[in-house]
CSV table of C-alpha atoms and ligand atoms in Angstrom, one decimal:
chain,number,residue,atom,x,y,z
A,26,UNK,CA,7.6,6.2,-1.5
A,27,UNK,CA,10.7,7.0,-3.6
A,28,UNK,CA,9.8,10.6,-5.4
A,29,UNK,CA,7.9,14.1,-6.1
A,30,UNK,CA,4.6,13.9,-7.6
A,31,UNK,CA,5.4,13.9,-11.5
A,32,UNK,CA,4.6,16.6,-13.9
A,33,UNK,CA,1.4,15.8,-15.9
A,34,UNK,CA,0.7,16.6,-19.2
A,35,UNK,CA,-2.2,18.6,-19.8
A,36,UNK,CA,-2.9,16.8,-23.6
A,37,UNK,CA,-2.0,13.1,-22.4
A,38,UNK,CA,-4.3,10.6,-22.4
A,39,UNK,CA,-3.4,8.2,-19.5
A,40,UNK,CA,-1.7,4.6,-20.4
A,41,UNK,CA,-3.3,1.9,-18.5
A,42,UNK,CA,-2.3,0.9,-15.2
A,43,UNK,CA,-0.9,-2.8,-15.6
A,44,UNK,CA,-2.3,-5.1,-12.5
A,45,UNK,CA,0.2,-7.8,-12.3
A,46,UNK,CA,0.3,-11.0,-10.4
A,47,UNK,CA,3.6,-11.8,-9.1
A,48,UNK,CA,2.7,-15.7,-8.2
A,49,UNK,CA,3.1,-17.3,-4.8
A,50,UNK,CA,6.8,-16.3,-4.7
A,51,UNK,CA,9.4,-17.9,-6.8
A,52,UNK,CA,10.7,-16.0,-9.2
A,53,UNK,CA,10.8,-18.5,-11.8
A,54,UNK,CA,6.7,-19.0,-11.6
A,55,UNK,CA,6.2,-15.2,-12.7
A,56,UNK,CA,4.5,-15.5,-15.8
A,57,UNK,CA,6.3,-13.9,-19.3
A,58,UNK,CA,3.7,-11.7,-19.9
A,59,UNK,CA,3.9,-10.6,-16.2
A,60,UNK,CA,7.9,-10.5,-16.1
A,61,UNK,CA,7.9,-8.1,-19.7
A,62,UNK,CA,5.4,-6.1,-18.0
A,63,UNK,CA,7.7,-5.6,-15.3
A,64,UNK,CA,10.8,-4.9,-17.2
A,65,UNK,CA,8.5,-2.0,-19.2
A,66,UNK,CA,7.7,-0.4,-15.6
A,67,UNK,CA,8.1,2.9,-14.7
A,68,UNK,CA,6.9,2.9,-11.8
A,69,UNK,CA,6.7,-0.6,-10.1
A,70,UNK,CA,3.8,0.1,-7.2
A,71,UNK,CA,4.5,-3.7,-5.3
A,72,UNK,CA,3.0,-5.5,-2.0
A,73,UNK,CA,6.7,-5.8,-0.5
A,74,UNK,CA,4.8,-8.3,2.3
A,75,UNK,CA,3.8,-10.9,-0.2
A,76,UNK,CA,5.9,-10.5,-2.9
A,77,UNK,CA,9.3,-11.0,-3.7
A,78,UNK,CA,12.1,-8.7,-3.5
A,79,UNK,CA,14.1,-10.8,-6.6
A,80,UNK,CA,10.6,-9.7,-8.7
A,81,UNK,CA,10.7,-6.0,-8.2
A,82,UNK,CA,14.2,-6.3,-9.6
A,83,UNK,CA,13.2,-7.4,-12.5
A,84,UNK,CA,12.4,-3.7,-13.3
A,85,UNK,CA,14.6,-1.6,-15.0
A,86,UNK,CA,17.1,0.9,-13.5
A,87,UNK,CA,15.5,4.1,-13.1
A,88,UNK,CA,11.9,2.8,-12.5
A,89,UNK,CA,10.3,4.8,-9.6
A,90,UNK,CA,9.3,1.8,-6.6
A,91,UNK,CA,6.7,2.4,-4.5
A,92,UNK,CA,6.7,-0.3,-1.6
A,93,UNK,CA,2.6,-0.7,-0.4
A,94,UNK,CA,3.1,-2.5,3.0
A,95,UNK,CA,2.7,0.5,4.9
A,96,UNK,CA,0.5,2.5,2.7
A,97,UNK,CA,-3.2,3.3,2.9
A,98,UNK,CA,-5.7,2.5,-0.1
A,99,UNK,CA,-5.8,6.3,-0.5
A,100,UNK,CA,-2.0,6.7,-0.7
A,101,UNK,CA,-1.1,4.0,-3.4
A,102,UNK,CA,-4.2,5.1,-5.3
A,103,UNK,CA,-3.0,9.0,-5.1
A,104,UNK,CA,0.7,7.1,-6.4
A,105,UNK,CA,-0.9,5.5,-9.0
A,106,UNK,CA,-3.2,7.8,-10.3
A,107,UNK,CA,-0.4,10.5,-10.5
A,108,UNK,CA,1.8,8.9,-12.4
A,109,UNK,CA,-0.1,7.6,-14.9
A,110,UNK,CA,-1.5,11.1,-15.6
A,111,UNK,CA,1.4,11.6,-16.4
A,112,UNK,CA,1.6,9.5,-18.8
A,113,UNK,CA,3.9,6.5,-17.3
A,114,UNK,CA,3.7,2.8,-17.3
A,115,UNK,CA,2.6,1.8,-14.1
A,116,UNK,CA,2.9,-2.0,-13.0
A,117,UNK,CA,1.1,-2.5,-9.9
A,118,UNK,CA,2.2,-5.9,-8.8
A,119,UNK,CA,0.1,-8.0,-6.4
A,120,UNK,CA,1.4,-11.0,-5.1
A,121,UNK,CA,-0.5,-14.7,-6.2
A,122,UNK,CA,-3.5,-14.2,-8.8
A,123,UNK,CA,-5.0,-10.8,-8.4
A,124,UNK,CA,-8.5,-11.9,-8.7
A,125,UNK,CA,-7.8,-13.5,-4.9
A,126,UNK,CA,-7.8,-11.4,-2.3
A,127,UNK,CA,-6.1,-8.7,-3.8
A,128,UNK,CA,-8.6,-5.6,-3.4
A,129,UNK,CA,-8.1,-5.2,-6.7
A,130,UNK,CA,-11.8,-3.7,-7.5
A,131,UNK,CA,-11.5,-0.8,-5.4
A,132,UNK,CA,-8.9,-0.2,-7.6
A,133,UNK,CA,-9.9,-0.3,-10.6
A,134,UNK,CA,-13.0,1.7,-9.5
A,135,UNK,CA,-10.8,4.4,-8.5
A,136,UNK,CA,-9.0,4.6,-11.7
A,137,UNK,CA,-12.4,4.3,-14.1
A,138,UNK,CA,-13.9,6.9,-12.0
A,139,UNK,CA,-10.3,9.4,-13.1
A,140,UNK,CA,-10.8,7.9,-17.0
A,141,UNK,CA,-7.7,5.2,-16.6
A,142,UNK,CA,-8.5,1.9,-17.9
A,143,UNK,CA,-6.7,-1.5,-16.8
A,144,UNK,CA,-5.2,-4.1,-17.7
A,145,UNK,CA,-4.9,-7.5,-15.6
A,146,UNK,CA,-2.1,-9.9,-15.8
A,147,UNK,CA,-3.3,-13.2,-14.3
A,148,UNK,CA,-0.5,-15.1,-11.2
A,149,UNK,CA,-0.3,-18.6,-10.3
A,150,UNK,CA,-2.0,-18.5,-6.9
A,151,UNK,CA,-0.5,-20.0,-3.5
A,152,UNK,CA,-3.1,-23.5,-3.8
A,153,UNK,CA,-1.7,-23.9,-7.0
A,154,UNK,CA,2.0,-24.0,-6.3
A,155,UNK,CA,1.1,-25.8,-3.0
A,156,UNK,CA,-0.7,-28.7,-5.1
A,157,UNK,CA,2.3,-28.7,-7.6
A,158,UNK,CA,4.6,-28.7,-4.7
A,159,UNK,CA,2.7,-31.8,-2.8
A,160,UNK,CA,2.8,-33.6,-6.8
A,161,UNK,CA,-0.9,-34.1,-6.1
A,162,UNK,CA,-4.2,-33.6,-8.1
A,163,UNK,CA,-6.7,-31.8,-6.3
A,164,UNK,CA,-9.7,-33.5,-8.0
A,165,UNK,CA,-9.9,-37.4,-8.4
A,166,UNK,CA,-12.6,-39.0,-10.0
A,167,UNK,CA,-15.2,-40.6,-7.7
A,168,UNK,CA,-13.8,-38.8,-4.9
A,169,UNK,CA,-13.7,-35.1,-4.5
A,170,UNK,CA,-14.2,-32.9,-8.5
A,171,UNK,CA,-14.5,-29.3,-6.9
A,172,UNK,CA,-11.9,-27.0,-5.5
A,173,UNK,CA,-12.9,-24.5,-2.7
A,174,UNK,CA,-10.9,-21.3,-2.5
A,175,UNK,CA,-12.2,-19.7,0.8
A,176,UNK,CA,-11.2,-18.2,3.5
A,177,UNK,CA,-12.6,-18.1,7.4
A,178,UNK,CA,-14.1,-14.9,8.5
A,179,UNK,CA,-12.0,-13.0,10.4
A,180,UNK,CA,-11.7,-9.3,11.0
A,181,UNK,CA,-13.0,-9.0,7.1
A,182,UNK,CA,-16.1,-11.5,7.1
A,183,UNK,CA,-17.7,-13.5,5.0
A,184,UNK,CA,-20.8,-13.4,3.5
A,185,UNK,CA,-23.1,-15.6,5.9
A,186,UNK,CA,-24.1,-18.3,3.0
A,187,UNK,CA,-20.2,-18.4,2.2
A,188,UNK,CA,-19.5,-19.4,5.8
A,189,UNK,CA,-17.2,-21.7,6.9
A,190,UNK,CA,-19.5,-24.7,8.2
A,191,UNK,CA,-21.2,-24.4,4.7
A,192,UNK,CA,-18.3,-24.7,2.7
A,193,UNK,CA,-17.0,-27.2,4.6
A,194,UNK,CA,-20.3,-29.3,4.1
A,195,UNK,CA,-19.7,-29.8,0.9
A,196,UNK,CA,-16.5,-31.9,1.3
A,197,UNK,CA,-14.8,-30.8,-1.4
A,198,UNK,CA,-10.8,-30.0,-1.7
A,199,UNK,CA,-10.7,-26.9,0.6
A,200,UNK,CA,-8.1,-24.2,0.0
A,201,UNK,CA,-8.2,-21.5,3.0
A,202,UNK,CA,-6.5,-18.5,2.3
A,203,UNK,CA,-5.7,-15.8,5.3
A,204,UNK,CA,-6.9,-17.9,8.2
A,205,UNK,CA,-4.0,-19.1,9.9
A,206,UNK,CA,-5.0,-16.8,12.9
A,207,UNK,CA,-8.4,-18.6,13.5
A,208,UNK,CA,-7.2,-21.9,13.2
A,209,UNK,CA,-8.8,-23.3,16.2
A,210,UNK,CA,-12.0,-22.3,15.1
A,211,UNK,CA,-11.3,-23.4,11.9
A,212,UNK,CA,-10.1,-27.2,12.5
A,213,UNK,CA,-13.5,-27.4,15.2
A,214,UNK,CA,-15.8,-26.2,11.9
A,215,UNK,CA,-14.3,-28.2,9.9
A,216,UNK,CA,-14.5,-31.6,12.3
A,217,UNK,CA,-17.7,-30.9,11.6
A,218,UNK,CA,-17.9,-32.1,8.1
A,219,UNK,CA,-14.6,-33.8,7.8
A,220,UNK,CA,-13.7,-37.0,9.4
A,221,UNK,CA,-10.7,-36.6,12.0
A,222,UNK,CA,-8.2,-38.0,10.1
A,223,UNK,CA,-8.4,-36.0,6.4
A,224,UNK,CA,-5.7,-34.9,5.3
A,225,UNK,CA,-4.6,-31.1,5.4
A,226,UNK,CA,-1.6,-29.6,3.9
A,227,UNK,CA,-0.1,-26.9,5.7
A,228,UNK,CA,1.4,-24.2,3.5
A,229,UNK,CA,3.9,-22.1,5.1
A,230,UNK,CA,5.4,-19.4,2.2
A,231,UNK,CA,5.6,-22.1,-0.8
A,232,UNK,CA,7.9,-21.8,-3.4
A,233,UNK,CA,9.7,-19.4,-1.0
A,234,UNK,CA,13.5,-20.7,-0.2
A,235,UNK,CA,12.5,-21.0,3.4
A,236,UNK,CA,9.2,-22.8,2.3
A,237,UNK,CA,7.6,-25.6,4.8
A,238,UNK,CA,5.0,-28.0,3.6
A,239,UNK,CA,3.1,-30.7,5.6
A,240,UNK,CA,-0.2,-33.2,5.3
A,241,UNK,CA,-1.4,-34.2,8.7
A,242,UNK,CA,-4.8,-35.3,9.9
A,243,UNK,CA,-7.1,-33.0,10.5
A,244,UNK,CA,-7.3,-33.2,14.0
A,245,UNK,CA,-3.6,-32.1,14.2
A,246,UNK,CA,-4.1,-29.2,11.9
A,247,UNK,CA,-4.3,-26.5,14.8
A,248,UNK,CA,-2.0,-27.9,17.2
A,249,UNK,CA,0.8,-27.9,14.2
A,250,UNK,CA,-0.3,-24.5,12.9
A,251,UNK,CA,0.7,-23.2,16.9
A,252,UNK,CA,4.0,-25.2,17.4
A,253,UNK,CA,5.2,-23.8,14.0
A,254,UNK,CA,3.9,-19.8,15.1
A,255,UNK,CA,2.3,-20.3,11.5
A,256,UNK,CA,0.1,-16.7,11.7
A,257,UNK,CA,0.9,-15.2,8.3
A,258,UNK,CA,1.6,-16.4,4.5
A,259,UNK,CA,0.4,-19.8,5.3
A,260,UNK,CA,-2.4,-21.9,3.5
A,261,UNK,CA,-4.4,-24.8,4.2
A,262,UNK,CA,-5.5,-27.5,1.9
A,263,UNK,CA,-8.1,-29.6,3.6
A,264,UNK,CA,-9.1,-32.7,0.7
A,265,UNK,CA,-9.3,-36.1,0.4
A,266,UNK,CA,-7.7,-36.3,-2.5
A,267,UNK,CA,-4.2,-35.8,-0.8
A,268,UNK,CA,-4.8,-39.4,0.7
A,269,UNK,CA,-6.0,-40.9,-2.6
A,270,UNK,CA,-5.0,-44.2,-3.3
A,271,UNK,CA,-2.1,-44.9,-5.7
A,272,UNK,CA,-4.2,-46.8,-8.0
A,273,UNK,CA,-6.7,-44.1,-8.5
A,274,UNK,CA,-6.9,-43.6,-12.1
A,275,UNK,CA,-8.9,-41.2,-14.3
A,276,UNK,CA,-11.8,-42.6,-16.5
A,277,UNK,CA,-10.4,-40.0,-19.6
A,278,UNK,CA,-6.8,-42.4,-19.4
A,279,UNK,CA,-8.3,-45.5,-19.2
A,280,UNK,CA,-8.3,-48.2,-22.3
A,281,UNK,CA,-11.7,-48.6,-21.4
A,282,UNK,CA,-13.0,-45.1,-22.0
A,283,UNK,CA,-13.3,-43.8,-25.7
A,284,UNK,CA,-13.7,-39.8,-26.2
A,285,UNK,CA,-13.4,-37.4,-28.9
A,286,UNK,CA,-9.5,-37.9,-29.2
A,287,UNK,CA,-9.6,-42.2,-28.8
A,288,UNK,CA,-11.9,-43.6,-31.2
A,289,UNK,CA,-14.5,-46.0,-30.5
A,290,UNK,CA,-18.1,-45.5,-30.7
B,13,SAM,C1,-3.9,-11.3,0.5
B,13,SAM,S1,-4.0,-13.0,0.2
B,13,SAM,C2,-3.5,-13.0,-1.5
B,13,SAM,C3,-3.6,-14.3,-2.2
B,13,SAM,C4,-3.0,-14.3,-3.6
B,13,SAM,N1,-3.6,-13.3,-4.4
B,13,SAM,C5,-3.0,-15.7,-4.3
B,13,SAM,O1,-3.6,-15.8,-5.3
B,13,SAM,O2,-2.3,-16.5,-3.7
B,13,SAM,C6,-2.6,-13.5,1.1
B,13,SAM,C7,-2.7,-14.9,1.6
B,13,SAM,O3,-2.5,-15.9,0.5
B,13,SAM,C8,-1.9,-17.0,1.0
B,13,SAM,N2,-0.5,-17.1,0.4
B,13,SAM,C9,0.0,-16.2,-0.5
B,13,SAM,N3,1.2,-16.6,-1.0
B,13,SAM,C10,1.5,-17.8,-0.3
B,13,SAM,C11,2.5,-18.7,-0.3
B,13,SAM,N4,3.6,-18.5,-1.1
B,13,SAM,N5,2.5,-19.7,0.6
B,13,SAM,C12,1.4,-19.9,1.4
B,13,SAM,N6,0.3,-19.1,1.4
B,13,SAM,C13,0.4,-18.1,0.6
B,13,SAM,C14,-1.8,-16.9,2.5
B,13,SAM,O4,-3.0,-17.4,3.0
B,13,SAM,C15,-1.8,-15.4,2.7
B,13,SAM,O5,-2.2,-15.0,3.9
């Protein structure tokens, strides 16, 4: 934290507090809406362990930063809360999409309970900039046409119907988010459902300069994960789709398929 409690005003009605997704990391994949928001701040309340430094700096000079990593819940929301009682703009910048994973509704409940509304400001989240980054599609007809974004259970848990065995039975193109520490478990749940040799992306801090990306089967997904000390900022994509053939071609392209926009009957 960066200053003094600031001076509310009595007679002020509270702007909203701006939640802002900051994308997986590189600059450049901010939104606009999300960068103006930004250069408006005030005060810029940021996750400094997910998002990056050259995105804070977007705000302007003078703008109070408040740097969350080693703040509690109770001490961001006693930040936030003060200063927009006192009438500032307050961009509280989450890294990725703030609907994911980004305790976002305690939040918000804190600040309707104190009368401040919200605003949200969607991100590009890490499985989208991983698929972009591996040039692949994610659903391919007759193959896989659903996207899981899950996560093993961990310290936080999962609800027992959202477990991982269940969402792996489904077979569909599986985006794990903050699991990297359970990957054993993970790749034997998956193996599972899965045949050995599906292939998984590994995800270490995409878009990032120092980003590493790499499919392997399955099988190898653990083994990888533990060479490379892969613990934090890492994803997985488990999916068959990353080993589609080159020839696989949509229906909705094909001469042989009329819609809506093509003609035919
Ligand atoms: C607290 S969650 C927030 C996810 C974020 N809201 C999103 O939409 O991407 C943090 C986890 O997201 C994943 N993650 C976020 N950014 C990433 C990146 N650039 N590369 C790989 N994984 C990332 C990792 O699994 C990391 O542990």
């Amino acid at each position: 934290m960066t200053a003094s409690p600031a001076a509310a005003d009595p007679g002020l009605t509270p702007k909203p507090v701006w939640i802002v997704g900051a994308g997986p990391g590189a600059p450049d994949l901010l939104t606009l809406r999300a960068a103006r928001m930004i250069e408006q701040a005030d005060v810029l309340v940021w996750t400094d362990s997910l998002v990056n430094p050259q995105i804070a700096a977007l705000a302007p000079e003078g703008c109070e930063q408040v740097r969350t990593s080693t703040l509690t819940l109770e001490q961001v929301m006693e930040v936030v809360l003060d200063r927009a009682r006192a009438g500032k703009t307050v961009v509280r910048l989450h890294d990725g999409d703030p609907c994911l994973y980004g305790a976002i509704a305690e939040q918000i409940c804190r600040l309707a309970d104190a009368g401040i509304g919200v605003e949200v400001v969607p991100g590009l989240s890490a499985y989208q900039a991983a698929a972009s980054a591996l040039q692949s599609e994610l659903t391919i007809p007759g193959l896989v046409q659903t996207i899981v974004l899950g996560r093993a259970g961990g310290r936080t848990g999962v609800p027992e119907r959202e477990a991982l065995e269940r969402l792996a039975a489904l077979r569909a193109s599986l985006c794990l988010y903050l699991s990297a520490r359970h990957v054993d478990e993970v790749q034997a749940e998956l193996l599972r459902h899965y045949p050995a040799d599906t292939p998984v992306a590994i995800g270490y801090r995409v878009s990032w300069p120092d980003q590493w990306l790499s499919v392997v089967p399955l099988a190898q997904m653990a083994q990888v994960s533990r060479e490379r000390s892969l613990i934090r900022t890492t994803l997985y994509v488990v999916s068959p789709a990353l080993a589609a053939p080159e020839e696989a071609r949509s229906k909705l392209y094909s001469a042989s398929h009329n819609h809506l926009f093509r003609g035919g009957a």
